[in-house]
Each structure stands twice: as structure tokens, then as C-alpha cells.
Coordinates of C-alpha atoms in Angstrom, one line a residue:
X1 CA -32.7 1.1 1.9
X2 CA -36.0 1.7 1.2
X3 CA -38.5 -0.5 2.9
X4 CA -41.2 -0.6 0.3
X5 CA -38.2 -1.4 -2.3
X6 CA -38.3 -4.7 -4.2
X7 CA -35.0 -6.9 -3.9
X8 CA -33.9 -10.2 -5.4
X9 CA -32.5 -11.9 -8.3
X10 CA -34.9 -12.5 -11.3
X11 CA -34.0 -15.6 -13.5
X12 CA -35.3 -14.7 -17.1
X13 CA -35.2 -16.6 -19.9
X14 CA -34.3 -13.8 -23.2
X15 CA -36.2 -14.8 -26.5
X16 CA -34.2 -14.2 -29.7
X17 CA -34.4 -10.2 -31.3
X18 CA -34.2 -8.8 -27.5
X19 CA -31.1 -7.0 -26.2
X20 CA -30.4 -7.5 -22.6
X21 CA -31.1 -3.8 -22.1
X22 CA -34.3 -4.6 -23.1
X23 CA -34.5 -7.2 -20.8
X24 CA -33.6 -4.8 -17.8
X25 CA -35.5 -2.2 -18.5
X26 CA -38.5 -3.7 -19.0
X27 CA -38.2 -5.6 -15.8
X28 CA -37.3 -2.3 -14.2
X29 CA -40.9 -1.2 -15.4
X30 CA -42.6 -4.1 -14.5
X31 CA -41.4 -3.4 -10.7
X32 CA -41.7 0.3 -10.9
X33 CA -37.6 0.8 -10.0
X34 CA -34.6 1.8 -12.0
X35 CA -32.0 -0.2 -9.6
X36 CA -32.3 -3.2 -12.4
X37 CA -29.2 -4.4 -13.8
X38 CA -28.3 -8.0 -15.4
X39 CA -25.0 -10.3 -15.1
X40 CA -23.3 -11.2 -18.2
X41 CA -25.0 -9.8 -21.3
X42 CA -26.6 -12.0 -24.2
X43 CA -26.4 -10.1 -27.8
X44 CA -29.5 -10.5 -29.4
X45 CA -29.7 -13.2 -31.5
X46 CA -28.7 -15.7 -28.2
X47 CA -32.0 -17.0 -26.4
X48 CA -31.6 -18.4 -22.3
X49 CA -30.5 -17.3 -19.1
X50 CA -30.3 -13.9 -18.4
X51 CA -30.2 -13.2 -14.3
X52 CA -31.2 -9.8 -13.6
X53 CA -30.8 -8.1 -10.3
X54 CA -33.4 -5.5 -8.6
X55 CA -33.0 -3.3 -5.6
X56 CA -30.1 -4.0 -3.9
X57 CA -29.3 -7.6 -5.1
X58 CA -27.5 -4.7 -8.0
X59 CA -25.1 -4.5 -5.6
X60 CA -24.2 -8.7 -6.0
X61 CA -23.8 -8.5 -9.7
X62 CA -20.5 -9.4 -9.7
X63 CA -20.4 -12.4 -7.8
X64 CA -23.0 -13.8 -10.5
X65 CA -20.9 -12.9 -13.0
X66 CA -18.1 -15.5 -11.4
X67 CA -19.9 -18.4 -11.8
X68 CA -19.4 -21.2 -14.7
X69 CA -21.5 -20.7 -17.5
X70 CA -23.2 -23.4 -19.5
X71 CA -24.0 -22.5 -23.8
X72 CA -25.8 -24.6 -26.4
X73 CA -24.3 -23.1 -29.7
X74 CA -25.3 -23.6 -33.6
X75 CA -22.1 -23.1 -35.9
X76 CA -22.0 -23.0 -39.5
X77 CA -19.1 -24.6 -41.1
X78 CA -17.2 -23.2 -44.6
X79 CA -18.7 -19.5 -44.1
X80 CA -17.7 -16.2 -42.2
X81 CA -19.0 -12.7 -41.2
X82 CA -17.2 -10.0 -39.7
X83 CA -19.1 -10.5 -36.6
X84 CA -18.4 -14.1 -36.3
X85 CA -22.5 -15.1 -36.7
X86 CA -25.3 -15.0 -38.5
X87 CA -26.1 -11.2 -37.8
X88 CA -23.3 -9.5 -40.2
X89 CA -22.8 -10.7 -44.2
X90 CA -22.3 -14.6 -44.5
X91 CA -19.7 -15.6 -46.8
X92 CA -19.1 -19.0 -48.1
X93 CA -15.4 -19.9 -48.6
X94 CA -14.8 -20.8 -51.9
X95 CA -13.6 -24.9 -52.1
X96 CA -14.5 -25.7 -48.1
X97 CA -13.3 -28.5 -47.0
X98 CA -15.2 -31.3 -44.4
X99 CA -13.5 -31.7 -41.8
X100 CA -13.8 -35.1 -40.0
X101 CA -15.7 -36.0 -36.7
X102 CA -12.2 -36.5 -35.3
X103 CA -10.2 -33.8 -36.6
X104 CA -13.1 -31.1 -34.4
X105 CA -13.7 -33.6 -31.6
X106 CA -9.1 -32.7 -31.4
X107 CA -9.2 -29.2 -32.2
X108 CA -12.2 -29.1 -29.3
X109 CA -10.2 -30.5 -26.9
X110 CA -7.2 -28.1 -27.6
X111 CA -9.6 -25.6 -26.7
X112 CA -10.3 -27.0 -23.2
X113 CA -8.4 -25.6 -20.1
X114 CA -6.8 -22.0 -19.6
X115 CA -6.2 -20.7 -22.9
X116 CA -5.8 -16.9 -24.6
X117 CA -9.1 -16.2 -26.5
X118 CA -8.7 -12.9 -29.1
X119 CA -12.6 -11.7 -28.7
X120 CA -14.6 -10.7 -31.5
X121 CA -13.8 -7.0 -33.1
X122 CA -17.8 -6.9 -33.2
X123 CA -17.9 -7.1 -29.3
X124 CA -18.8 -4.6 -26.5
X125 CA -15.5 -4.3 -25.1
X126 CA -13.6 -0.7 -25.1
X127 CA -10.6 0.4 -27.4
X128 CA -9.5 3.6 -27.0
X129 CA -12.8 4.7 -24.6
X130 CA -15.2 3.3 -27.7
X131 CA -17.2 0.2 -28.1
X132 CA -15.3 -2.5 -30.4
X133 CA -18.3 -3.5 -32.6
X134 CA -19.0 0.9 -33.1
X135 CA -15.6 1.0 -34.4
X136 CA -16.1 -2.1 -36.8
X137 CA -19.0 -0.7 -37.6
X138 CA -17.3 2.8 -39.3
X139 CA -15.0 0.3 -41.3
X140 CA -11.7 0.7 -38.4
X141 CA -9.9 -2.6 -38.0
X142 CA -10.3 -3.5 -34.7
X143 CA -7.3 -5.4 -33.0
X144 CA -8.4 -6.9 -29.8
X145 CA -5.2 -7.9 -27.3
X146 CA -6.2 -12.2 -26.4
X147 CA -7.3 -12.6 -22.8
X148 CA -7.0 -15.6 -21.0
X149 CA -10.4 -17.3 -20.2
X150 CA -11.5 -20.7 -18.5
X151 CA -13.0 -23.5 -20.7
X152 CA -14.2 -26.2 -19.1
X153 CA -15.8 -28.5 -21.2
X154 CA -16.8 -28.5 -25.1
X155 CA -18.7 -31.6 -26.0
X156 CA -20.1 -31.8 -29.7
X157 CA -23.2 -32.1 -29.2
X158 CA -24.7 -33.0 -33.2
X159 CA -21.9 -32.7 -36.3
X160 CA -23.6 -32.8 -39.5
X161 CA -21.9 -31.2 -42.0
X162 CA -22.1 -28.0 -42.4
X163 CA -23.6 -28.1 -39.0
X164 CA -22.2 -28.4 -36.1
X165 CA -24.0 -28.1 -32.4
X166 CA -21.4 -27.4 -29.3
X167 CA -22.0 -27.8 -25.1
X168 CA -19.4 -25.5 -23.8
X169 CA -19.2 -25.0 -19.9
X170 CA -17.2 -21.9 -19.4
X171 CA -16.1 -18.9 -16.9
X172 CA -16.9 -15.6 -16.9
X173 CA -15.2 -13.4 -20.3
X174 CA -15.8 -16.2 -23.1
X175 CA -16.9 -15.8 -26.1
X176 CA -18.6 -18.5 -27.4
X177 CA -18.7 -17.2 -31.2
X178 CA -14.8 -16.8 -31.1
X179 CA -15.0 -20.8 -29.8
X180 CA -16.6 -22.1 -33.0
X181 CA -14.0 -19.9 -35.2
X182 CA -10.9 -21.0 -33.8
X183 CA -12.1 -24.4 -33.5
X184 CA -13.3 -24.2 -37.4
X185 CA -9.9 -22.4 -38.2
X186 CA -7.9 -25.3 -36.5
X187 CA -9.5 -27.7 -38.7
X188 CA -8.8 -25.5 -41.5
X189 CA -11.8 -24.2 -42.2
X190 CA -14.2 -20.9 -41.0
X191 CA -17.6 -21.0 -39.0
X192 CA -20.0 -18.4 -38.0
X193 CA -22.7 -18.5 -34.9
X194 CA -26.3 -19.7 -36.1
X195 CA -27.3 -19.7 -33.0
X196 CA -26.8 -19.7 -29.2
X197 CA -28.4 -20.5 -25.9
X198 CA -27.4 -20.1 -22.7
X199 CA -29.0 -23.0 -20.9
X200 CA -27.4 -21.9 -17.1
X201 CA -25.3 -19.5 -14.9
X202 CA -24.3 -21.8 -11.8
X203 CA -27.4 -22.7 -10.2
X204 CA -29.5 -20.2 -12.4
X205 CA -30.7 -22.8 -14.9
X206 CA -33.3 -22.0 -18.0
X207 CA -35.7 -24.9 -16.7
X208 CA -36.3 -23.2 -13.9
X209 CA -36.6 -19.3 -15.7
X210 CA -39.1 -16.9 -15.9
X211 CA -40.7 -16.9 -19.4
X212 CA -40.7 -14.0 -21.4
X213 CA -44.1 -13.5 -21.8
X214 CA -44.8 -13.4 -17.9
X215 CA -41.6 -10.7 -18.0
X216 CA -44.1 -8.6 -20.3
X217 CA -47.0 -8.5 -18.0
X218 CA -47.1 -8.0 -14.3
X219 CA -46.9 -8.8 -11.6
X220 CA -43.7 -10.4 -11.9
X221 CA -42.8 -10.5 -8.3
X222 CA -44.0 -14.1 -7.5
X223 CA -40.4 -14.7 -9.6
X224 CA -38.0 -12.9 -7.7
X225 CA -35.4 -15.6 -6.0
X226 CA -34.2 -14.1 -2.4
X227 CA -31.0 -11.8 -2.6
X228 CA -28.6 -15.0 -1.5
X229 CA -28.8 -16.4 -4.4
X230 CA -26.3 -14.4 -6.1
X231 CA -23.7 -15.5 -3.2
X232 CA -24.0 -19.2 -3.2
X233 CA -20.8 -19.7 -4.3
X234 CA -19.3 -18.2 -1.9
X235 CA -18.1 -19.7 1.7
X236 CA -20.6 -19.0 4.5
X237 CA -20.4 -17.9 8.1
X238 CA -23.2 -17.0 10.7
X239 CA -22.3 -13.8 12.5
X240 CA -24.0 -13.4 16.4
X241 CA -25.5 -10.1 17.4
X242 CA -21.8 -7.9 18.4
X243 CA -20.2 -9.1 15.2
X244 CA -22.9 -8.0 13.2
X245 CA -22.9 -4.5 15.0
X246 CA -19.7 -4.3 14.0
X247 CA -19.8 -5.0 10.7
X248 CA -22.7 -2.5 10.3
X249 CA -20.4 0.2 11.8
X250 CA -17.7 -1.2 9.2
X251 CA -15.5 -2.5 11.9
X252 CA -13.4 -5.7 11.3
X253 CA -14.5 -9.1 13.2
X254 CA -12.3 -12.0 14.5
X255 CA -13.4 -15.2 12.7
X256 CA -12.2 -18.6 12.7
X257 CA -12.2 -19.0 8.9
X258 CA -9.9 -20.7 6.4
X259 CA -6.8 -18.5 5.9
X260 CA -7.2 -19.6 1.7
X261 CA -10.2 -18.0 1.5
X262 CA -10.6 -14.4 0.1
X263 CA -14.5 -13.6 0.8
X264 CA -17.0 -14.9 2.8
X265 CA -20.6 -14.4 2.5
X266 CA -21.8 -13.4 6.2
X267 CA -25.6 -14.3 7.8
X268 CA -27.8 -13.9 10.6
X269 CA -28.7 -16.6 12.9
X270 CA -32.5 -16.2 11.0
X271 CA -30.4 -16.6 7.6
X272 CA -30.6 -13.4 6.1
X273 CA -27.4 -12.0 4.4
X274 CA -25.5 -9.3 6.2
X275 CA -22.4 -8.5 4.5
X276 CA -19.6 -9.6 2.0
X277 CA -16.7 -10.0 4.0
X278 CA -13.0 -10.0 3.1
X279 CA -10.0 -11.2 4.6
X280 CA -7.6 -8.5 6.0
X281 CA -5.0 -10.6 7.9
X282 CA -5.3 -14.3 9.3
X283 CA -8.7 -14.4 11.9
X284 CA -9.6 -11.1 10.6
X285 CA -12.1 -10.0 8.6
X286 CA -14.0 -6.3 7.3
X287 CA -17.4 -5.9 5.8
X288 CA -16.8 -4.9 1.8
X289 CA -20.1 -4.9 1.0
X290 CA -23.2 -4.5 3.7
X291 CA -26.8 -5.7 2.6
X292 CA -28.6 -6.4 5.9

């Protein structure tokens, strides 16, 4: 690891008409490194939390990714677009019906738990090696298999027709544009995203982000959170002096742990993180990812 190399967890708040690539690499500037990379992307017309890693906090990505997400989304009722929002051609349905208060607080509950969520065909995911929305984009009809996804909570927010404004507490995977079209087709109706926000990621909340407009001029650094951030959720254990040799030779360690847990985020006595550990049998553990 370079020793003059910045490292932490950057909280930034992404204004509307910015890709999260955008995001990245003008942190990544900002800095003066290209080991920038962000958790969860936000398409461009969604404003809020966009948690960007630097240095070797790239490395912690994933565990970001894991935690509940928290959206503020705009849906227009009666109309639909290929991409599901406000960025492809809006079409009204002819005839629309209103649904009630009741009939989308009912279809919004269906929606809450476990459930199999078909994704957008204007999405970033991969059919056949290419981008979904580059496909939909040549005119190919994209079919996209459902995925199961957590949905924790939708609360409506504001209904006013043909508005409607939704909460939704999430997990990782969601699509928050395909919430507001099942919902709107289960009422018997269409919607399309006007508009989204992504007000947290766990303990990453937009209150507490870095505006834009300090993003765009430097220095930035007074912003960067310490590299544990990105492992809060994650058990903790504090390894003494031999353990910690060993884990920096990639040797297992004999911890008293709980046998239900998978990972285990490993500290000094100073509390600086070591090393992602992960359960290989009962009382024994090896270092899966070393940091310190």
C-alpha cells in the first residue's frame, strides 16, 4: 500500500444529469488516484447518496453494497416509457383509470417481503455479454429472467392523482422504477419514474453527504469517513499481536466467535481494521481480505 495513498469512504450526494461514473471519476481527480470506485449505481436522473470508495476502502465495496437502502421516488400514474421513467417517450394510456388510496396502499403491501422483481429491459445488467438498456436501445426485446429481492418497507408517502410519492427501504438489487410499475399494473393501471432520491445506504445518510459543489473543487479530503465505515455491519472482533501476524501471513486463527456467523470484521487493540475474516470450521477462522 502506498503510504502517501488516500483511503476512505466518501459520502456524496449526486445532483440530477450526473452518471455515477461521473461521480467517480471526478472524485478520482479531485484526489489525484484512479483506485475510485462507488457502491450501487444511481442512473442519472436519481439525485442522493452515492458512497464512493478511494484507495483501498475499493477493496470494501461489496460490503456497502449489502446494506438496506432507503429511496424517495416520484411516479406518474396512467403513462409508460420503455425505460420505465421519465427519460424515454411518455405515453399516456388512453381511458386511465384512478385508482383509490386503498387499492395502492394493498398492491404496496403485496410488494413487501421476499418477492421476484423482473428488472427493467433499460437496465445495466448483462444478456448474452451486452448491457440490457444497449440492446433496447437497437430495438431487441429484452427479456430479463425475475430475481428475488428484499423489500422492506413501501410507505406512500403523498398520493395525488396522477401523482404518487413512495418511501421504499430495500436490499441490495431493487429496482425502484420496476416498484412503481408493478404496483401501478396491480392496480390496473401503468406509472413511470419522475423522479428518485436515494436519501441513505445503512448509516451513509444524504444529511450527512458531501455536496456536489464541494465534490467539484478541492480539497475534498476533510470528507473522507475512515475505511471502517464500509464494515459496520459486520460482527467485530479485536485480534492481539500473534493473531494478527498470522492473519498477515494468511494463516487461519482460533476465535471464540458465534458458529452462525459467516464474516467477521477483524481490529487492532488501537481500532484500526485488519482483515475480513471468514469462518472455515467452528473456532476457526482465515483472513479473506487484509487491509491493515
Amino acid at each position: 500500500m502506498n503510504a502517501s495513498e488516500q483511503i476512505g469512504i466518501l459520502n456524496v450526494a449526486k445532483p440530477a444529469g450526473v452518471t455515477s461514473r461521473a461521480v467517480v471519476d471526478r472524485v478520482g481527480r479531485a484526489l489525484g488516484t484512479r483506485r475510485v470506485g462507488h457502491a450501487g449505481t444511481l442512473d442519472p436522473l436519481a439525485t442522493g447518496v452515492l458512497v464512493v470508495a478511494v484507495g483501498a476502502a475499493t477493496r470494501l465495496v461489496e460490503y456497502v453494497q449489502r446494506l438496506e437502502k432507503r429511496y424517495r421516488g416520484t411516479f406518474l400514474l396512467g403513462r409508460t416509457s420503455p425505460t420505465d421513467d421519465t427519460d424515454g417517450e411518455v405515453t399516456l394510456l388512453p381511458d386511465a383509470l384512478t385508482p383509490t388510496l386503498a387499492a395502492i396502499q394493498a398492491a404496496a403491501a403485496a410488494q413487501v417481503g421476499r418477492i421476484e422483481q423482473v428488472p427493467p429491459a433499460f437496465s445495466a445488467l448483462k444478456v448474452d455479454g451486452q448491457r440490457a438498456y444497449a440492446l433496447a436501445r437497437q430495438g431487441a426485446e429484452v427479456q430479463l429472467a425475475a430475481r428475488p429481492v428484499d423489500i422492506h418497507s413501501i410507505d406512500i408517502v403523498r398520493y395525488e392523482y396522477p401523482e404518487l410519492e413512495l418511501d421504499v427501504r430495500c436490499g441490495s438489487g431493487t429496482y425502484i422504477r420496476a416498484i412503481g410499475r408493478d404496483l401501478a399494473r396491480a392496480v390496473g393501471s401503468a406509472a413511470v419514474m419522475s423522479q428518485l432520491e436515494r436519501t441513505a445506504i445503512g448509516a451513509f445518510r444524504l444529511t450527512d453527504a458531501c455536496p456536489w459543489a464541494e465534490v467539484e473543487r478541492d480539497p475534498i479530503g476533510r470528507w473522507l469517513l475512515p475505511i471502517e465505515r464500509a464494515v459496520e455491519a459486520l460482527p467485530r472482533v479485536t485480534l492481539d499481536e500473534e493473531q494478527i501476524r498470522r492473519a498477515r501471513l494468511g494463516q487461519t486463527i482460533a476465535l471464540e466467535a458465534p458458529a452462525n456467523e459467516a464474516e467477521l470484521a477483524a481490529f487492532d487493540a488501537s481500532g484500526r481494521l485488519i482483515s475480513i475474516l471468514t469462518q472455515r470450521e467452528p473456532g476457526w477462522w482465515k483472513p479473506a481480505k487484509n487491509l491493515g
